[in-house]
Amino acid sequence: MDARLMPKEETYAQMVWRRFRHHKLAMISLGVLIVLYSMAILAPWVTPYHYDHMDFDKISQPPSLEHWFGTDRIGADLFSRVIWGSRISLSVGFAAAGIALVLGTVIGAISGYYGGVIDDILMRFTEIVASFPTMFLLLTVIAVLPRSVMNIMIVIGATSWPGLARLVRGQFLSLREQDYVEAARAIGATNTRIVFKHILLNTMAPIIVNASLRIGGAILTESGLSFLGLGVTTPPSWGTILNGGRPLLRSAPWITTIPGIFIFVTVLAFNYVGDGLRDALDPRATK
Amino acid sequence: MSRKYIGILVVTALLFGSLLGSGALPVNAAIRIAVTIDGRPLVTDVAPEIRNGRTLVPFRAIFESLGARVEWDERTNTVRGTKGHITVTLPIGQRLAYVNGAPVNIDVAPQIISGRTMVPGRFVAETLGSTVEWNAATNTVAIRSLVEPRVGGEMVYALAGDPTTLNPLLSTDSASNFVISMIHSGLLRTNERLEIIGDLAEEWSVSADNLTLTFRIRRGVMWHDGRPLTAADIKFTYDTIMHPDYTGVRRRDFRAVREITTPDDHTLVMRLSEIDSSLLSKLFIGIIPRHIFQGHPVARLREHPNSRSPIGTGPYHFGSWLPGQQVVLNRNPNYFWAGQEPYIQRVRFRIIPDTQAQLVALEAGQIDWMGSIPVDDIERVRRTHAARLQFREVKQNGYWYIGMKQDHPIFRELRVRQALMYSLDRPGMVQTLFKGYGTVIHGDKPPVSWAHNPNLYTYPHNPAKARQLLEQAGWNRIGADGIRMNAAGQRLSFELISASGDQTRENMLNIIRNQWRAVGVDMRIELIEISVYFGKLDTGQFEIYQWGWNLGIDPDNFIFFHSTSGFNAEGVLMGFNDVGYSNPAVDRLIERGRATFNQEERRKIYWEIQEILNRDLPYVFLYNRNNIAAHVNRIRGIVWTEIGTTFFEKWFIDPATLR
Amino acid sequence: MLYLLGYIARRFSQMLILLVGISIVSFAIMHIAPGNPVDLMTDRLATAEEKARIATLYGFDQPIPVQYIRWASQVIQGNFGRSFVTGEKVLDMIAARLPATLFLNFLTLIIIYALSIPIGIISAIKQYSWFDHVVTFYAFLGQSMPQFWLALLLLFYVGLRFPFIQTAGMSSYGVTVATEGLWAVLVDRSRYLILPLTVVTFSNLASITRYMRASMLDVINQDYVRTAKAKGLAPKIVILKHAFRNALLPLVTMMGFELPILFSGSVIIETIFAWPGVGLLSWNAVMQRDYQVIMAFNLLGASMMVLGSFLADMLYLVVDPRIKYN
């Protein structure tokens, strides 16, 4: 077997990392994300107040030394709420993308590898899911089950995989005809081994890139749901805080500006990391 | 001066009185009074001041802006203004003025303040033929020089959504009801003071046994398509509602009606199976034309084309409807109320779903009227658009409350319910949540109701007393988390349910939770999708819940607090008494309240019910919220009720702005 | 050729089965979801008998499969029924709203493609140049901002500032070609279009731009382009003749997937800019359990999706002869 096809884990990872480091914006973004995630994990220790602590005498106050991000409509400290909220938003993003990643990859891979009737059935199923109105499904799920972070993650994840499944399937369709797969078959590798050892490794790049973009996408979807009053409220997600500040957009703009900036910086960072990964994982790139 | 102006005067006097009362408080000492003349602010070098409840304004500014010539007689210390054939003479320091030489007593003497001669604004303006309105919400004295209304012009009104239907029998949402109220007339209506008067009925009488109502129907009323209205149309409308296939929500309103007959075209007789004094307020419902809907299956009423392009007898007739964009109504020149033909040529309802977007449209001049300015924008809009907009406070005929299951192990103890009341700072919440535009309530009738009892106990915010009551009720141990426990080690903890999707409600519940936690009560909040929420209420699957009522103008509260309105033996909810409140004394009073048409007698009954409810506390009574409506100055002659019922037919567009 | 016809025939039959499948699934979910039209039509105090009577009138008393078959047989005859809430014919309701949605989406698509194709190409050719960085940043920015926030900011800080811009609705009352002439109508409509069009374009620009850039980079690195360059062809010609055409191909197939997007409305845009499209209509239908309207939308969405992906496959087949279909 050609050594190039089965690169040692370390060397491959090292090469990717070396290339990734060249992408300055991606590196900065990675740094930003690490800070954000650490803050989320350390929320109870870095925030001065609990997320639903409120002080009637300090309603809608602009940022100050005492309240770094100001206070909201009912006198809660926005800094504490935003940091607590990052737990929700970041984990919704991660979990939903994770669910979509698993579903999309598995379904796309099976469909693309086996083809034929299996492909037809799975692709039609994918189309059903893709065409199903997300809002309708969400409302149904949220109505039947209590509104929790878990359910929102599941719904966002379970509705956002079809694109990825198509992508993986496409990769598999073209890769399975390639010589090295034929070669692997010739030496008697089982179907499963071929699929997962060979093709999947070569499909990794677009999948990882897609997943990193999808995290940002899921965070945005959650904030869109907040607009409809379906966001996560305890603790409040960034989207919920942003939506809560909607009536004060002009009288107390910091209530919307701060969670808004957190959302777009995070999503932007994921976009850049995805961009960096795309370049780093691209087998044709010469850098 | 017509009666409506006297009405305004009375209201104004009351408001001035209340202002005077609060004027003694240091917090309100700095109230700035704005004076506008025909919508334009009156610019003065010395600010208007309130003395003895009357606004004093610099004499030169007011006379000149009303178009009067001013003279100042230094020798007699007298101000004299002349406009047309009216001359007003005001000696400084005297509570006596002269109008064309005749002496008139005034409340406050003209006086010199900060070196300026100040005169009573209302007296001067009214003497010179203007009307004066005091707007308590904005501390504005609006002076309007009297103008002759003229037919013409257009008014653009913002609606948050399309009406669902324009059939009065089927509408449930406020957008539909509002548009319908301009197209359709009812048998009865209210006047500006919320008293019941005839609309299509010229007059009515109640038999001695209170079981027969006879209505004399107005003659000469024409449908918008030119056909005459008769008693048969009214009978047809009510029969449709009582038809078993009727799919709307109004059948229960006619529960007591046994039979309706029309001895002739202009007489309608209603025979009741039981006395129901609340029935009259149900007869405001718009009448639909028999000649259009007759023969159409009742179950499919909604689908009739004229349910969406209605024909009524009201001041406006239906023009056009572009879904998601606008509904256009045109004036009905043949409106039957004598001397009340509508002036505004066209009323256009524009559909703008988002309140912030509505506000932007109002500020940008795309709409002329907005029903409710978002609380947090009121101050700013008022400041920046004072010259162009006017503001009106609309009282809510309803209230918000927290319902507690009366047989729940925690809530069945009166002292716990009292403690929950005492631990809440309800006036503070009205301030925080609504910027003060609301009223704390202590019983089941808001102040706008004629049956409101103003003497109820107010349960002032008193956490110490709340703690004491909880101790007495057995919740005397405090756990490590600060939550109380009883001797059996149970935590004072429960779950509140409410409907999701309302930011104000979420804020409100968070505040309540915080204030209860401060006295050692733990409340978890579960917000549920609204249809699921109602399902839980209607099957009793809750410990405590938060909701609000919007009420009709009749004070009958059978469905809320009568014991038979709770869950029956099979567990079916018969009314809205989902908390399971049961008090035989209240039951008897409610029954008596329904059984007489005499308002004074009923008032006494409902006052007593409120006292009992205030003691028994089936609910934690919270507050209600008032809206601030805004409209452009161009709209004149606005007549409406405190709760926002409009009398569009009397409104007009400032003739100066008409082409 | 026969081979291809067979394939198309098979796809068509699959599409039909798929549509039936989707309609069954959504019909079932809709009925399982809590809340039903009878509860919403009647008041909370309606007795069980009253509700049962209305349920019978509307056929809700039948088992769900029976209801489904009734509905489906009507749909086959082109009758989508009437809304329980408004009493209108469902098709009329959708027809009244669809033009606004199509109008906005179509214009957005044109603008997005018109912007992102050249931007993507320049970004690819001048990879890592300042142009690439700036454009990438702005594209990402639009994609990363919560749409309703962006929309509200524009509403307040642009809409209110420029009197030319109309912030709500899609046309002025009484401005029609017949009364004011074509030019006035065009000016009028564009006053309303500016804000929603800006928001939708800005938040969707990134994906196509990045896609174009990636596929362009892909092609540029291919051997034949390198060869062409090596042969001494002018860079412009290489790009226009070879790279551009080849990079455009995957984009063409993407158009198939745009079909359902063309027909879908955005609740956010329609709420904030009072745009009279289908988004709010379908959202309200879900909130009110207006079964007939929900089903019509589900079926419309599904048909467009199925048709779109069929179209994409066909285009792919035409464009890329390397893919074989079995």
PDB file of C-alpha atoms in Angstrom, chain B residues 97-270:
ATOM      1  CA  ALA B  97     -62.465  88.843  35.048  1.00  0.00           C
ATOM      2  CA  TYR B  98     -64.624  90.732  32.571  1.00  0.00           C
ATOM      3  CA  VAL B  99     -65.843  89.282  29.306  1.00  0.00           C
ATOM      4  CA  ASN B 100     -67.226  92.072  27.102  1.00  0.00           C
ATOM      5  CA  GLY B 101     -67.668  94.045  30.287  1.00  0.00           C
ATOM      6  CA  ALA B 102     -69.590  91.399  32.209  1.00  0.00           C
ATOM      7  CA  PRO B 103     -67.902  90.131  35.377  1.00  0.00           C
ATOM      8  CA  VAL B 104     -66.971  86.425  35.563  1.00  0.00           C
ATOM      9  CA  ASN B 105     -65.544  84.630  38.582  1.00  0.00           C
ATOM     10  CA  ILE B 106     -62.314  82.739  38.053  1.00  0.00           C
ATOM     11  CA  ASP B 107     -60.524  80.218  40.328  1.00  0.00           C
ATOM     12  CA  VAL B 108     -57.066  81.722  40.221  1.00  0.00           C
ATOM     13  CA  ALA B 109     -56.137  85.339  39.967  1.00  0.00           C
ATOM     14  CA  PRO B 110     -53.726  86.544  37.276  1.00  0.00           C
ATOM     15  CA  GLN B 111     -50.423  87.162  39.042  1.00  0.00           C
ATOM     16  CA  ILE B 112     -46.803  88.097  38.494  1.00  0.00           C
ATOM     17  CA  ILE B 113     -44.400  85.144  38.650  1.00  0.00           C
ATOM     18  CA  SER B 114     -40.681  85.521  37.901  1.00  0.00           C
ATOM     19  CA  GLY B 115     -41.377  88.990  36.618  1.00  0.00           C
ATOM     20  CA  ARG B 116     -43.952  87.877  34.056  1.00  0.00           C
ATOM     21  CA  THR B 117     -47.661  88.425  34.187  1.00  0.00           C
ATOM     22  CA  MET B 118     -49.344  85.047  34.192  1.00  0.00           C
ATOM     23  CA  VAL B 119     -53.000  84.446  33.384  1.00  0.00           C
ATOM     24  CA  PRO B 120     -55.185  81.327  33.697  1.00  0.00           C
ATOM     25  CA  GLY B 121     -54.735  79.537  30.366  1.00  0.00           C
ATOM     26  CA  ARG B 122     -57.961  77.594  30.264  1.00  0.00           C
ATOM     27  CA  PHE B 123     -60.144  80.574  31.058  1.00  0.00           C
ATOM     28  CA  VAL B 124     -58.545  82.728  28.393  1.00  0.00           C
ATOM     29  CA  ALA B 125     -58.577  80.035  25.740  1.00  0.00           C
ATOM     30  CA  GLU B 126     -62.165  79.006  26.326  1.00  0.00           C
ATOM     31  CA  THR B 127     -63.396  82.555  26.475  1.00  0.00           C
ATOM     32  CA  LEU B 128     -61.792  83.191  23.104  1.00  0.00           C
ATOM     33  CA  GLY B 129     -63.650  80.206  21.657  1.00  0.00           C
ATOM     34  CA  SER B 130     -61.098  77.408  21.920  1.00  0.00           C
ATOM     35  CA  THR B 131     -61.307  74.040  23.584  1.00  0.00           C
ATOM     36  CA  VAL B 132     -58.838  72.949  26.189  1.00  0.00           C
ATOM     37  CA  GLU B 133     -57.779  69.432  27.016  1.00  0.00           C
ATOM     38  CA  TRP B 134     -55.562  68.386  29.868  1.00  0.00           C
ATOM     39  CA  ASN B 135     -53.504  65.311  29.088  1.00  0.00           C
ATOM     40  CA  ALA B 136     -52.322  63.867  32.381  1.00  0.00           C
ATOM     41  CA  ALA B 137     -50.126  61.290  30.690  1.00  0.00           C
ATOM     42  CA  THR B 138     -47.993  63.944  29.082  1.00  0.00           C
ATOM     43  CA  ASN B 139     -48.592  66.915  31.401  1.00  0.00           C
ATOM     44  CA  THR B 140     -49.772  68.824  28.415  1.00  0.00           C
ATOM     45  CA  VAL B 141     -52.457  71.453  28.138  1.00  0.00           C
ATOM     46  CA  ALA B 142     -53.702  71.197  24.589  1.00  0.00           C
ATOM     47  CA  ILE B 143     -55.549  74.267  23.408  1.00  0.00           C
ATOM     48  CA  ARG B 144     -57.422  73.998  20.162  1.00  0.00           C
ATOM     49  CA  SER B 145     -58.860  76.977  18.453  1.00  0.00           C
ATOM     50  CA  LEU B 146     -62.392  76.018  17.513  1.00  0.00           C
ATOM     51  CA  VAL B 147     -62.716  75.006  13.891  1.00  0.00           C
ATOM     52  CA  GLU B 148     -65.592  73.857  11.732  1.00  0.00           C
ATOM     53  CA  PRO B 149     -65.127  70.179  10.804  1.00  0.00           C
ATOM     54  CA  ARG B 150     -65.114  69.484   7.091  1.00  0.00           C
ATOM     55  CA  VAL B 151     -65.590  66.299   5.130  1.00  0.00           C
ATOM     56  CA  GLY B 152     -62.443  64.984   3.576  1.00  0.00           C
ATOM     57  CA  GLY B 153     -58.983  63.710   4.176  1.00  0.00           C
ATOM     58  CA  GLU B 154     -57.489  60.390   5.087  1.00  0.00           C
ATOM     59  CA  MET B 155     -56.287  58.789   8.249  1.00  0.00           C
ATOM     60  CA  VAL B 156     -53.782  55.942   8.322  1.00  0.00           C
ATOM     61  CA  TYR B 157     -54.025  53.631  11.282  1.00  0.00           C
ATOM     62  CA  ALA B 158     -51.492  50.908  12.143  1.00  0.00           C
ATOM     63  CA  LEU B 159     -52.656  47.360  12.799  1.00  0.00           C
ATOM     64  CA  ALA B 160     -50.339  44.584  13.962  1.00  0.00           C
ATOM     65  CA  GLY B 161     -51.960  41.951  11.782  1.00  0.00           C
ATOM     66  CA  ASP B 162     -54.603  41.284   9.182  1.00  0.00           C
ATOM     67  CA  PRO B 163     -58.093  41.003  10.580  1.00  0.00           C
ATOM     68  CA  THR B 164     -58.945  37.305  10.554  1.00  0.00           C
ATOM     69  CA  THR B 165     -62.483  37.989   9.417  1.00  0.00           C
ATOM     70  CA  LEU B 166     -64.758  40.983   9.052  1.00  0.00           C
ATOM     71  CA  ASN B 167     -67.833  39.111  10.208  1.00  0.00           C
ATOM     72  CA  PRO B 168     -68.762  40.436  13.671  1.00  0.00           C
ATOM     73  CA  LEU B 169     -70.175  37.066  14.689  1.00  0.00           C
ATOM     74  CA  LEU B 170     -66.858  35.317  14.246  1.00  0.00           C
ATOM     75  CA  SER B 171     -64.164  37.827  15.086  1.00  0.00           C
ATOM     76  CA  THR B 172     -62.100  37.309  18.212  1.00  0.00           C
ATOM     77  CA  ASP B 173     -58.940  39.338  17.703  1.00  0.00           C
ATOM     78  CA  SER B 174     -58.635  43.054  18.381  1.00  0.00           C
ATOM     79  CA  ALA B 175     -57.661  43.954  14.802  1.00  0.00           C
ATOM     80  CA  SER B 176     -60.851  42.389  13.423  1.00  0.00           C
ATOM     81  CA  ASN B 177     -63.022  43.843  16.151  1.00  0.00           C
ATOM     82  CA  PHE B 178     -61.631  47.287  15.572  1.00  0.00           C
ATOM     83  CA  VAL B 179     -62.241  47.358  11.841  1.00  0.00           C
ATOM     84  CA  ILE B 180     -65.647  45.737  12.278  1.00  0.00           C
ATOM     85  CA  SER B 181     -66.704  48.361  14.803  1.00  0.00           C
ATOM     86  CA  MET B 182     -66.464  50.985  12.063  1.00  0.00           C
ATOM     87  CA  ILE B 183     -68.448  49.002   9.512  1.00  0.00           C
ATOM     88  CA  HIS B 184     -71.166  47.429  11.631  1.00  0.00           C
ATOM     89  CA  SER B 185     -73.638  48.806  14.127  1.00  0.00           C
ATOM     90  CA  GLY B 186     -74.989  46.898  17.075  1.00  0.00           C
ATOM     91  CA  LEU B 187     -78.371  47.018  18.697  1.00  0.00           C
ATOM     92  CA  LEU B 188     -76.818  48.907  21.595  1.00  0.00           C
ATOM     93  CA  ARG B 189     -73.515  50.682  22.148  1.00  0.00           C
ATOM     94  CA  THR B 190     -71.827  52.780  24.808  1.00  0.00           C
ATOM     95  CA  ASN B 191     -71.351  56.487  24.923  1.00  0.00           C
ATOM     96  CA  GLU B 192     -68.105  58.240  25.842  1.00  0.00           C
ATOM     97  CA  ARG B 193     -68.741  57.599  29.524  1.00  0.00           C
ATOM     98  CA  LEU B 194     -69.182  53.879  28.910  1.00  0.00           C
ATOM     99  CA  GLU B 195     -72.912  54.041  29.636  1.00  0.00           C
ATOM    100  CA  ILE B 196     -75.126  51.793  27.544  1.00  0.00           C
ATOM    101  CA  ILE B 197     -77.167  53.666  24.935  1.00  0.00           C
ATOM    102  CA  GLY B 198     -79.159  52.622  21.883  1.00  0.00           C
ATOM    103  CA  ASP B 199     -77.487  52.226  18.505  1.00  0.00           C
ATOM    104  CA  LEU B 200     -79.838  50.519  16.069  1.00  0.00           C
ATOM    105  CA  ALA B 201     -82.325  50.427  18.937  1.00  0.00           C
ATOM    106  CA  GLU B 202     -83.927  53.791  19.496  1.00  0.00           C
ATOM    107  CA  GLU B 203     -85.104  52.764  22.933  1.00  0.00           C
ATOM    108  CA  TRP B 204     -85.809  49.656  24.947  1.00  0.00           C
ATOM    109  CA  SER B 205     -87.787  48.531  27.949  1.00  0.00           C
ATOM    110  CA  VAL B 206     -87.541  45.717  30.444  1.00  0.00           C
ATOM    111  CA  SER B 207     -90.697  43.974  31.693  1.00  0.00           C
ATOM    112  CA  ALA B 208     -91.561  43.978  35.383  1.00  0.00           C
ATOM    113  CA  ASP B 209     -90.376  40.376  35.811  1.00  0.00           C
ATOM    114  CA  ASN B 210     -87.081  41.267  34.079  1.00  0.00           C
ATOM    115  CA  LEU B 211     -87.695  38.443  31.613  1.00  0.00           C
ATOM    116  CA  THR B 212     -88.848  40.308  28.511  1.00  0.00           C
ATOM    117  CA  LEU B 213     -86.828  42.955  26.700  1.00  0.00           C
ATOM    118  CA  THR B 214     -88.543  45.022  24.024  1.00  0.00           C
ATOM    119  CA  PHE B 215     -86.482  47.095  21.580  1.00  0.00           C
ATOM    120  CA  ARG B 216     -87.798  49.741  19.234  1.00  0.00           C
ATOM    121  CA  ILE B 217     -85.637  49.691  16.134  1.00  0.00           C
ATOM    122  CA  ARG B 218     -84.583  52.924  14.467  1.00  0.00           C
ATOM    123  CA  ARG B 219     -86.348  53.738  11.203  1.00  0.00           C
ATOM    124  CA  GLY B 220     -84.674  54.724   7.987  1.00  0.00           C
ATOM    125  CA  VAL B 221     -81.444  52.816   8.575  1.00  0.00           C
ATOM    126  CA  MET B 222     -79.929  51.616   5.301  1.00  0.00           C
ATOM    127  CA  TRP B 223     -77.450  48.836   4.724  1.00  0.00           C
ATOM    128  CA  HIS B 224     -74.384  49.881   2.753  1.00  0.00           C
ATOM    129  CA  ASP B 225     -75.939  48.240  -0.306  1.00  0.00           C
ATOM    130  CA  GLY B 226     -79.015  50.436  -0.055  1.00  0.00           C
ATOM    131  CA  ARG B 227     -81.480  47.937   1.421  1.00  0.00           C
ATOM    132  CA  PRO B 228     -83.386  49.011   4.546  1.00  0.00           C
ATOM    133  CA  LEU B 229     -82.559  47.441   7.899  1.00  0.00           C
ATOM    134  CA  THR B 230     -85.422  45.827   9.797  1.00  0.00           C
ATOM    135  CA  ALA B 231     -85.888  43.950  13.050  1.00  0.00           C
ATOM    136  CA  ALA B 232     -85.653  40.739  11.002  1.00  0.00           C
ATOM    137  CA  ASP B 233     -81.951  41.416  10.389  1.00  0.00           C
ATOM    138  CA  ILE B 234     -81.351  41.647  14.112  1.00  0.00           C
ATOM    139  CA  LYS B 235     -83.335  38.516  14.839  1.00  0.00           C
ATOM    140  CA  PHE B 236     -81.432  36.749  12.056  1.00  0.00           C
ATOM    141  CA  THR B 237     -78.091  37.785  13.583  1.00  0.00           C
ATOM    142  CA  TYR B 238     -78.967  36.529  17.053  1.00  0.00           C
ATOM    143  CA  ASP B 239     -80.604  33.354  15.746  1.00  0.00           C
ATOM    144  CA  THR B 240     -77.435  32.607  13.819  1.00  0.00           C
ATOM    145  CA  ILE B 241     -75.377  32.897  17.009  1.00  0.00           C
ATOM    146  CA  MET B 242     -77.773  30.582  18.823  1.00  0.00           C
ATOM    147  CA  HIS B 243     -77.798  28.068  15.964  1.00  0.00           C
ATOM    148  CA  PRO B 244     -76.203  24.729  16.959  1.00  0.00           C
ATOM    149  CA  ASP B 245     -73.895  24.841  13.935  1.00  0.00           C
ATOM    150  CA  TYR B 246     -72.526  28.254  14.865  1.00  0.00           C
ATOM    151  CA  THR B 247     -68.739  27.974  15.219  1.00  0.00           C
ATOM    152  CA  GLY B 248     -67.863  31.275  16.899  1.00  0.00           C
ATOM    153  CA  VAL B 249     -67.359  32.181  20.533  1.00  0.00           C
ATOM    154  CA  ARG B 250     -70.491  34.187  21.299  1.00  0.00           C
ATOM    155  CA  ARG B 251     -73.165  31.567  21.860  1.00  0.00           C
ATOM    156  CA  ARG B 252     -72.716  31.685  25.623  1.00  0.00           C
ATOM    157  CA  ASP B 253     -73.560  35.394  25.578  1.00  0.00           C
ATOM    158  CA  PHE B 254     -77.108  34.481  24.556  1.00  0.00           C
ATOM    159  CA  ARG B 255     -77.421  31.617  27.030  1.00  0.00           C
ATOM    160  CA  ALA B 256     -80.408  33.212  28.786  1.00  0.00           C
ATOM    161  CA  VAL B 257     -82.323  34.027  25.593  1.00  0.00           C
ATOM    162  CA  ARG B 258     -85.268  31.708  25.057  1.00  0.00           C
ATOM    163  CA  GLU B 259     -86.916  33.283  22.045  1.00  0.00           C
ATOM    164  CA  ILE B 260     -86.709  36.314  19.798  1.00  0.00           C
ATOM    165  CA  THR B 261     -89.717  37.648  17.917  1.00  0.00           C
ATOM    166  CA  THR B 262     -90.377  40.577  15.623  1.00  0.00           C
ATOM    167  CA  PRO B 263     -94.000  41.714  15.961  1.00  0.00           C
ATOM    168  CA  ASP B 264     -93.298  44.273  13.240  1.00  0.00           C
ATOM    169  CA  ASP B 265     -90.374  45.545  11.186  1.00  0.00           C
ATOM    170  CA  HIS B 266     -89.308  47.925  13.908  1.00  0.00           C
ATOM    171  CA  THR B 267     -89.890  45.988  17.090  1.00  0.00           C
ATOM    172  CA  LEU B 268     -87.774  43.214  18.531  1.00  0.00           C
ATOM    173  CA  VAL B 269     -88.808  41.219  21.578  1.00  0.00           C
ATOM    174  CA  MET B 270     -86.418  39.016  23.510  1.00  0.00           C
TER     175      MET B 270
END
